Short mmCIF file of C-alpha atoms in Angstrom, two decimals:
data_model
loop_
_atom_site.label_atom_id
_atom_site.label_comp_id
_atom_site.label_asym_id
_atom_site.label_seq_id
_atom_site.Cartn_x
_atom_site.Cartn_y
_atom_site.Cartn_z
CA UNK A 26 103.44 10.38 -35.39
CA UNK A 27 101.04 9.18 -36.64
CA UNK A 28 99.54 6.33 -34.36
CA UNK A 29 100.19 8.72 -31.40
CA UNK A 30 97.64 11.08 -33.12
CA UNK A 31 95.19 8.16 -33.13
CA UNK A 32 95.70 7.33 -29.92
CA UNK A 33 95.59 10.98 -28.85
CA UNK A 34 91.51 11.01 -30.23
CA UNK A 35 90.88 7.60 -28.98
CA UNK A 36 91.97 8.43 -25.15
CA UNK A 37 89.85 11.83 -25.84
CA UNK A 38 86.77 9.74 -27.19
CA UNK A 39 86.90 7.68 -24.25
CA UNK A 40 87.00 10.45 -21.50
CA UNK A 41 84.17 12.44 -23.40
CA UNK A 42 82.35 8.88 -22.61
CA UNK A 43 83.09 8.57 -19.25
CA UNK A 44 82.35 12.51 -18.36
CA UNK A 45 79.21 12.14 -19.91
CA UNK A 46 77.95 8.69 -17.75
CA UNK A 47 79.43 10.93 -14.56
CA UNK A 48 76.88 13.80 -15.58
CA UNK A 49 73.93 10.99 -16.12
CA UNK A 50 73.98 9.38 -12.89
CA UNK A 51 75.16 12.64 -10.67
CA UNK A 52 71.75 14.01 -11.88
CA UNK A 53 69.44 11.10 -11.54
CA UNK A 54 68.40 11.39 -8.37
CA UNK A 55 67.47 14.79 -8.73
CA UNK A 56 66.25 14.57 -11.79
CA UNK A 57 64.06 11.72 -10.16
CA UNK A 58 63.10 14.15 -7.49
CA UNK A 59 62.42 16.32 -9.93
CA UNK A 60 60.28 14.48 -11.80
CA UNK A 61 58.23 13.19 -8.76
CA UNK A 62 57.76 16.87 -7.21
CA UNK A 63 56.00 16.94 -10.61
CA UNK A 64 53.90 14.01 -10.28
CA UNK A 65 52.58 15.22 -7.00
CA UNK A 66 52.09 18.78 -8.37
CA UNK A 67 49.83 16.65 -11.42
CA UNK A 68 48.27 14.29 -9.10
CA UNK A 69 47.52 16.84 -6.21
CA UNK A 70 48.19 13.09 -3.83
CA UNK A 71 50.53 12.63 -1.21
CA UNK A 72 50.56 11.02 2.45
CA UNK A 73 50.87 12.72 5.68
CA UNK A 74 51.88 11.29 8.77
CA UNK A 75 49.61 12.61 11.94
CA UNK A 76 50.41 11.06 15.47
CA UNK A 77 51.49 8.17 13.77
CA UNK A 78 48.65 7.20 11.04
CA UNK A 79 49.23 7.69 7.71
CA UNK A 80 46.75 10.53 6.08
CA UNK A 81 45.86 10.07 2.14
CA UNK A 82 45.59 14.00 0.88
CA UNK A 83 43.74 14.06 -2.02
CA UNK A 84 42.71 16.75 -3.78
CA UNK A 85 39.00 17.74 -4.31
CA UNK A 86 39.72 18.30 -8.20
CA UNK A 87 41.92 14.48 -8.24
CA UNK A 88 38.50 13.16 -6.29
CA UNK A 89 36.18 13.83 -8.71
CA UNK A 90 38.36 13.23 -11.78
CA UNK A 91 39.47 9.76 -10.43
CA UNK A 92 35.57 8.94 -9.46
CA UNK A 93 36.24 8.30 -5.60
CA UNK A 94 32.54 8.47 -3.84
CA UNK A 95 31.19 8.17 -0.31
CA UNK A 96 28.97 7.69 1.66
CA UNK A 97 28.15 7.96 5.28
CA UNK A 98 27.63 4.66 7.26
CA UNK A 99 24.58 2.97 8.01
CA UNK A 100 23.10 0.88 10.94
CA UNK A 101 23.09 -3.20 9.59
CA UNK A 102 19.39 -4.08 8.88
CA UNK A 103 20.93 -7.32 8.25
CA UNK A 104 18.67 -10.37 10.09
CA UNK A 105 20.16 -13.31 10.96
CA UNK A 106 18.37 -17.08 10.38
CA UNK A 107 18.68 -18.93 13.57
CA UNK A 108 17.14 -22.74 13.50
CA UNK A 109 15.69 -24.34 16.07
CA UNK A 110 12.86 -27.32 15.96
CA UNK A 111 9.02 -27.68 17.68
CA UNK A 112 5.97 -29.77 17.46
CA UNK A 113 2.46 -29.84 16.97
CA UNK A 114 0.22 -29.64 20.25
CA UNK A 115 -2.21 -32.07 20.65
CA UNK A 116 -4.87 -30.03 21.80
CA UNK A 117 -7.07 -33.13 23.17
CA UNK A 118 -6.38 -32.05 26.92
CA UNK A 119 -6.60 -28.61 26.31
CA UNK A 120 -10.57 -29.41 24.75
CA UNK A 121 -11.16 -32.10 27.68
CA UNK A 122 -10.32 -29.15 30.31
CA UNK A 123 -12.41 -26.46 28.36
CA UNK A 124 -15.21 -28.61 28.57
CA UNK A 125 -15.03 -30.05 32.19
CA UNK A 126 -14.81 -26.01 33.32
CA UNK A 127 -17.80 -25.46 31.51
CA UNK A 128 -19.86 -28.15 33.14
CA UNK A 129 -18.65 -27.03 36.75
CA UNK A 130 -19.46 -24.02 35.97
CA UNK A 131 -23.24 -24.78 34.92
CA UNK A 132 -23.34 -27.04 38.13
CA UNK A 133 -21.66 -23.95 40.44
CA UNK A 134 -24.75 -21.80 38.64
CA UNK A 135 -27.12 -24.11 39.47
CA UNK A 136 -25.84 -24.51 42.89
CA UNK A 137 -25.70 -20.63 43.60
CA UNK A 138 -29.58 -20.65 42.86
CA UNK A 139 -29.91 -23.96 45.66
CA UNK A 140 -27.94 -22.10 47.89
CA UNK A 141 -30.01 -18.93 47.86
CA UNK A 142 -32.85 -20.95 48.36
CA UNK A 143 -31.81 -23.67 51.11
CA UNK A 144 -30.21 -20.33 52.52
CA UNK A 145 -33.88 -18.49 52.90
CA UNK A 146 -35.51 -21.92 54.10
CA UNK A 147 -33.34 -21.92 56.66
CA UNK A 148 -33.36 -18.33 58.07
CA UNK A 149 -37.44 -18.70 57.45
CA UNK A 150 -37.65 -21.79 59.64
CA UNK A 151 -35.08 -20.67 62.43
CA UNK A 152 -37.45 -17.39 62.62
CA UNK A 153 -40.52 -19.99 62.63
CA UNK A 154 -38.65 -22.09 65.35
CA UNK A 155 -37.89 -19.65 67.51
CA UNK A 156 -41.71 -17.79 67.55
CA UNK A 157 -43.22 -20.36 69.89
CA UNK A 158 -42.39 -23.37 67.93
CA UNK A 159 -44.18 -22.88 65.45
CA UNK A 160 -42.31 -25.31 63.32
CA UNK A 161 -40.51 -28.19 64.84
CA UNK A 162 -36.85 -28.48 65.81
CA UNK A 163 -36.77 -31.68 63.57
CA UNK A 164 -37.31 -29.56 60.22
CA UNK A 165 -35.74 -26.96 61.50
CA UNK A 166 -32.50 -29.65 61.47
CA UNK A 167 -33.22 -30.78 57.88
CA UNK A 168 -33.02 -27.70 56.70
CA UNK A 169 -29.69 -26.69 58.18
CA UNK A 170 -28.41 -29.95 56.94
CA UNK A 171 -29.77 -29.46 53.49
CA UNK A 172 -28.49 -25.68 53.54
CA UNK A 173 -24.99 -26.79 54.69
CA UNK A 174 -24.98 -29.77 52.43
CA UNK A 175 -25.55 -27.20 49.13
CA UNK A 176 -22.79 -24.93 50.80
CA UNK A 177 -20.39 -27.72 51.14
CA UNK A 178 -21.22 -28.94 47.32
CA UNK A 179 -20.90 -25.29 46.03
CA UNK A 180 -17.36 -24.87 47.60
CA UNK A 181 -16.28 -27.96 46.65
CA UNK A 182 -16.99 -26.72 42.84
CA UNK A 183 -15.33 -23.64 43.01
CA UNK A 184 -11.86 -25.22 44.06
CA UNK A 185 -12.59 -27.75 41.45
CA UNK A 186 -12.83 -24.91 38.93
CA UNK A 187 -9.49 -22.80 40.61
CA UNK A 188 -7.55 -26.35 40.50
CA UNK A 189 -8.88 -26.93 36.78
CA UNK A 190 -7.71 -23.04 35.88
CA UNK A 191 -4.50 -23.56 37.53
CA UNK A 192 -3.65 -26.57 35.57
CA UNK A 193 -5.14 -24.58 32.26
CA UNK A 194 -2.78 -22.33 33.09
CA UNK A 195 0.82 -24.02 33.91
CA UNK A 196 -0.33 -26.58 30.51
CA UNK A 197 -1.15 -23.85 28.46
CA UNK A 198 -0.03 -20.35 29.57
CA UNK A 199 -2.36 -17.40 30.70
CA UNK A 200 -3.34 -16.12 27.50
CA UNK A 201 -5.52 -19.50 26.82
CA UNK A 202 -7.03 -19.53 29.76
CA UNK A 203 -7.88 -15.79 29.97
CA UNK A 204 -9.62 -16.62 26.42
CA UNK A 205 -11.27 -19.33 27.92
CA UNK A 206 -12.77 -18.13 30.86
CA UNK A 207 -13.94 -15.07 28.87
CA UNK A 208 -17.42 -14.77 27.64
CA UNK A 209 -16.84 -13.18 24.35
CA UNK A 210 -15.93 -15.21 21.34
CA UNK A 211 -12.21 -15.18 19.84
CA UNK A 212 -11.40 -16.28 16.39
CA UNK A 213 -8.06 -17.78 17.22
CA UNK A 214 -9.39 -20.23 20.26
CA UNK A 215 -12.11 -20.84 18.21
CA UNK A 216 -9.67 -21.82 15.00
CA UNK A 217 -7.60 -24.16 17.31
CA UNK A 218 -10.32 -25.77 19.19
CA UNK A 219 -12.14 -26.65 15.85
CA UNK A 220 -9.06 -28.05 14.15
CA UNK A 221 -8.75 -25.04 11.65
CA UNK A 222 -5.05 -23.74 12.86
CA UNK A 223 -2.35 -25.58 14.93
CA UNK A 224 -0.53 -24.49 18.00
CA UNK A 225 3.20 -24.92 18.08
CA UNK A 226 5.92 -24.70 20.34
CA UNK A 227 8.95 -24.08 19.84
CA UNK A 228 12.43 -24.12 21.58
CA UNK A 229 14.95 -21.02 21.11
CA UNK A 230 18.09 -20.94 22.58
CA UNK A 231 19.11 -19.02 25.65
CA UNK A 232 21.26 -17.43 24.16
CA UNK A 233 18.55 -15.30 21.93
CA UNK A 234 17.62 -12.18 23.29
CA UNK A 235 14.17 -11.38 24.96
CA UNK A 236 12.89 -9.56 21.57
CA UNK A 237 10.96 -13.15 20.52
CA UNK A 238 10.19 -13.32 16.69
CA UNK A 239 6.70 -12.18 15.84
CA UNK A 240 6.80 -14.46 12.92
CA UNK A 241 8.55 -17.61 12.25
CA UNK A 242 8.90 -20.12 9.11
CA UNK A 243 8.14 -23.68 9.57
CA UNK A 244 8.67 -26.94 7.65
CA UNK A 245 8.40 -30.91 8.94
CA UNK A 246 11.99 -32.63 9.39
CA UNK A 247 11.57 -35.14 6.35
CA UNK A 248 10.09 -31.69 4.08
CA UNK A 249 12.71 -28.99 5.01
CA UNK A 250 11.79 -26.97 1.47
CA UNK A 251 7.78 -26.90 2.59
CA UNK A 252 7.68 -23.49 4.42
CA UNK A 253 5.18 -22.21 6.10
CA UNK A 254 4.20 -19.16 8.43
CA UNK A 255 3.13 -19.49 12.14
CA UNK A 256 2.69 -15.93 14.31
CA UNK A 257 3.41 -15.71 17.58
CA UNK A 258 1.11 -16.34 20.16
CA UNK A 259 2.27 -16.52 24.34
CA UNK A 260 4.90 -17.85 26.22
CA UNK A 261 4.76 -21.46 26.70
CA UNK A 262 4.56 -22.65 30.44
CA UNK A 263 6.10 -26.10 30.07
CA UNK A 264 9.79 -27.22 28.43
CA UNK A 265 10.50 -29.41 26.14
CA UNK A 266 12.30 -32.29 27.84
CA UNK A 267 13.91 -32.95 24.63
CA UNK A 268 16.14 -29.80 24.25
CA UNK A 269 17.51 -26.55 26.08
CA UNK A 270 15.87 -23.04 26.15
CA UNK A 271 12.91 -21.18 26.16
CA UNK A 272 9.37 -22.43 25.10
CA UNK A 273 7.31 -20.15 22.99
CA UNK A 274 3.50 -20.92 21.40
CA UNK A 275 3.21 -19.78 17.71
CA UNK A 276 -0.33 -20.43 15.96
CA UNK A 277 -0.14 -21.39 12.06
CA UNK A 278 -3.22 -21.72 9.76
CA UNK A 279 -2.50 -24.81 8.54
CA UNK A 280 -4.67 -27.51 9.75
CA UNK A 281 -2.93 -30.23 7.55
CA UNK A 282 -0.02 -31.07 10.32
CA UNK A 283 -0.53 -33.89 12.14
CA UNK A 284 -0.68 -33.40 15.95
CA UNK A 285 2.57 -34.07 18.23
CA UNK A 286 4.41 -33.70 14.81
CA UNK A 287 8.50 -32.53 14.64
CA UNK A 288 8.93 -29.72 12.86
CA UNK A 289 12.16 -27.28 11.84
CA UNK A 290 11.73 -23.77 12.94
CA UNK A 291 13.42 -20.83 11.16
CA UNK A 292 13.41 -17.55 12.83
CA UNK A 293 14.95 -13.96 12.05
CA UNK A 294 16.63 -11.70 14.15
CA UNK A 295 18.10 -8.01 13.37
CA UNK A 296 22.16 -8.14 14.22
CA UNK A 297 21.44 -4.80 16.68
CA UNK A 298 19.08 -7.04 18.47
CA UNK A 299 21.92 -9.98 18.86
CA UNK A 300 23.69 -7.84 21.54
CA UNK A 301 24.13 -4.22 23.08
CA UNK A 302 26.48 -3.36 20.71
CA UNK A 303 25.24 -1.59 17.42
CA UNK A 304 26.32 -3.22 14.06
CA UNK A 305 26.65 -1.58 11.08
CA UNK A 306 26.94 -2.56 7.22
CA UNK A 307 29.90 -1.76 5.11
CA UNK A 308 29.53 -2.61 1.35
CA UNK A 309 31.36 -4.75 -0.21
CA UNK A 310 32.82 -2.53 -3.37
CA UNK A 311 34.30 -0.19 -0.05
CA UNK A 312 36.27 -3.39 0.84
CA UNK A 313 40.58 -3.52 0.26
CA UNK A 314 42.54 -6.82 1.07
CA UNK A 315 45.86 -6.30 2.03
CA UNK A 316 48.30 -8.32 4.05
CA UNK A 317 44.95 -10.98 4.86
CA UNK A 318 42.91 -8.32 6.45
CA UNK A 319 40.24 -6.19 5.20
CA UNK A 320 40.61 -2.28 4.91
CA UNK A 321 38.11 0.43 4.06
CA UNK A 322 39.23 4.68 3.76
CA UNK A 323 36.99 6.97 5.77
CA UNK A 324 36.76 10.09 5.14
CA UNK A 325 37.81 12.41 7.93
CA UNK A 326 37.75 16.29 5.99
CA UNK A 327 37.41 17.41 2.87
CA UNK A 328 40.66 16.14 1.17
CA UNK A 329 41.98 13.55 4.03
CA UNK A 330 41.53 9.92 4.39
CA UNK A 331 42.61 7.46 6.54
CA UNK A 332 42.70 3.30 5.94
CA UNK A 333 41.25 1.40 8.81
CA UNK A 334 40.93 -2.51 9.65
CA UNK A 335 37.31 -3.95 9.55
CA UNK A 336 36.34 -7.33 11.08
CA UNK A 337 35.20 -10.13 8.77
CA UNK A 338 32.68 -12.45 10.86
CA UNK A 339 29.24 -11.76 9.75
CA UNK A 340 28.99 -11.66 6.34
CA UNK A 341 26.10 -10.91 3.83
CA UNK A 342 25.63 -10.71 0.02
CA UNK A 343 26.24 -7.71 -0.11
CA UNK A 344 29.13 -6.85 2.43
CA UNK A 345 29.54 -7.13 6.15
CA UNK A 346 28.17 -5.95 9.29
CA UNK A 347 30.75 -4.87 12.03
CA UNK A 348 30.34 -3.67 15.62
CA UNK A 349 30.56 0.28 15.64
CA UNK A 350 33.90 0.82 17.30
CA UNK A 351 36.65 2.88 16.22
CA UNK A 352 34.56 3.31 12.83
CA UNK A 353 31.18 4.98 13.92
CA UNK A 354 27.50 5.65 12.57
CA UNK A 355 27.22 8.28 9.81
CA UNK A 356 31.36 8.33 9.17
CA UNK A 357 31.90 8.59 5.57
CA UNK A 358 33.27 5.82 4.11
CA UNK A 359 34.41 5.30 0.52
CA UNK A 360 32.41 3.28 -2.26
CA UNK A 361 34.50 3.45 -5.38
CA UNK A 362 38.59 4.19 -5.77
CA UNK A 363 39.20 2.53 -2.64
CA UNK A 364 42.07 0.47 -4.33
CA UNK A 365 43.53 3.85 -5.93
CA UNK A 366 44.04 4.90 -2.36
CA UNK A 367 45.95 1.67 -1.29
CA UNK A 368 47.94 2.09 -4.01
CA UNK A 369 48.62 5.49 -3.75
CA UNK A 370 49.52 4.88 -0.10
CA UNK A 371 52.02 1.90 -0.54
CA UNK A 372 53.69 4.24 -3.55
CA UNK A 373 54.56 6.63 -1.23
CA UNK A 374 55.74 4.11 1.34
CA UNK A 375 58.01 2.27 -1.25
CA UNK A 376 59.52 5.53 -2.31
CA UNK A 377 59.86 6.83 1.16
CA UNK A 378 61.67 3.76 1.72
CA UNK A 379 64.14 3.90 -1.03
CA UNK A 380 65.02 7.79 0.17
CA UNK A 381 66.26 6.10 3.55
#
């Protein structure tokens, strides 16, 4: 009697046991549900699917306590450093042509003045000539001859001075000979023609775009860490044989280069002047990896975000400039808890999952 007693409690014990495992798990899950309903009523976080794209809902309260900032989005002042190479001009030519004008053009001065006067003979001894002879037809010959031999030498000058301009100008560009044939003195002709400043020319791809640097940075081949400034000047006429693209003067103050010297050339240009296409910057603390890509949050109202893909090509110290696309000038984008929000967002995912 007695062992079925014991047995009695021990069967009893054991189906106490099993009701109260069949309780535990039977109200998990809703405990569990329970519990998270609670967590979102705390947190004030949860994702919303709109046509497709998840939406981050957070709270204005859970914003400020959890330190998520924006910002809105800026056009990339970011400049670009594309090299290219030049040389030194030797200006010897350029000197031998300035002064070879100038002597023409004393002679076509002087010659002007013979002109008027061989001119005046003429007319006064054809007027002579034909008032009953009263000078002879011989010196009335001479002086035609001498008159037409002063016109002859005076327009033989003057296409000697267009043909000397014209090759001025396809050897050195129209600014230099405009400065040239002026009469008023300028500092820069003056600074290259005295050996106080070099002219350069340099080579930029055809691929740059028509907005030429104003300045560029200079340095000789075998000195690549000796910078030094050159502004620019004209066009150049003439290519260099020895590489592809457009020919630009540049004048530096530096009368220490050697002429017909090779020289590196470093020049800046703005990313929004690289194409049509704006660029703007994205800092690099609004940055998420995930999956190999990059990810930002913008801010689209006063408690929604959504996660979108940036590109990663041109990148700077202190981010990245992409192409405004599908994320646009003044959007608000978010500095700090960026990496709260992915997490937040793949929470919701994982548990979404585990309900199906």
């Amino acid at each position: 009697m007695k062992n079925k007693l014991t047995l009695f409690i021990v069967i009893q014990a054991i189906l106490i046991v099993i009701l109260i495992w069949l309780l535990t798990y039977l109200g998990r899950d809703e405990f569990n549900n329970a519990n998270d309903q609670n967590e979102a009523k705390k947190s004030n976080t949860y994702i919303k699917k709109e046509k497709g794209i998840d939406e981050v809902i957070i709270s204005k309260a859970v914003q400020t306590n959890s330190g998520i900032k924006t910002d809105k989005i800026k056009p990339a002042t970011h400049a670009r450093t594309i090299t290219s190479y030049g040389n030194v001009m030797n200006l010897d030519m350029l000197i031998e042509q300035k002064n070879k004008l100038n002597d023409i053009k004393s002679q076509i001065s002087i010659l002007k003045n013979e002109f008027a006067r061989d001119k005046k003979n003429y007319e006064r001894f054809k007027t002579l000539n034909e008032d009953n002879k009263n000078i002879s037809d011989k010196t009335l010959q001479e002086s035609l001859v001498a008159f037409q031999a002063t016109q002859a030498n005076l327009s033989k000058s003057e296409a000697l001075v267009d043909g000397l301009e014209q090759s001025i100008r396809s050897q050195w560009g129209e600014k230099i000979l405009v400065m040239i044939q002026s009469k008023n003195h300028n500092d820069i002709l003056d600074f290259l023609l005295h050996d106080k400043a070099r002219l350069v020319r340099i080579t930029l791809s055809n691929n740059f775009t028509n907005d030429v640097p104003k300045d560029v940075n200079l340095s000789l081949i075998d000195s690549p860490n000796d910078q030094f400034l050159a502004k620019y000047f004209s066009e150049a006429p003439q290519l260099d044989k020895n590489l592809q693209g457009k020919t630009y003067f540049y004048v530096t103050f530096n009368n220490k280069l050697r002429f017909d010297s090779r020289l590196i050339v470093s020049a800046s240009q703005s990313m929004n002047t690289i194409e049509s296409s704006k660029y703007l910057f994205i800092p690099k603390e609004s940055i998420v990896w995930n999956a190999g890509k990059a990810w930002v949050y913008i801010k689209i109202a006063e408690d929604k975000f959504v996660r979108k893909a940036i590109e990663t090509n041109n990148e700077d110290n202190d981010g990245w400039m992409i192409k405004e696309d599908q994320i646009k000038e003044n959007d608000e984008i978010v500095l700090s808890g960026s990496q709260l929000m992915l997490s937040e967002e793949f929470k919701y995912q994982i548990k979404n999952e585990n309900d199906d």
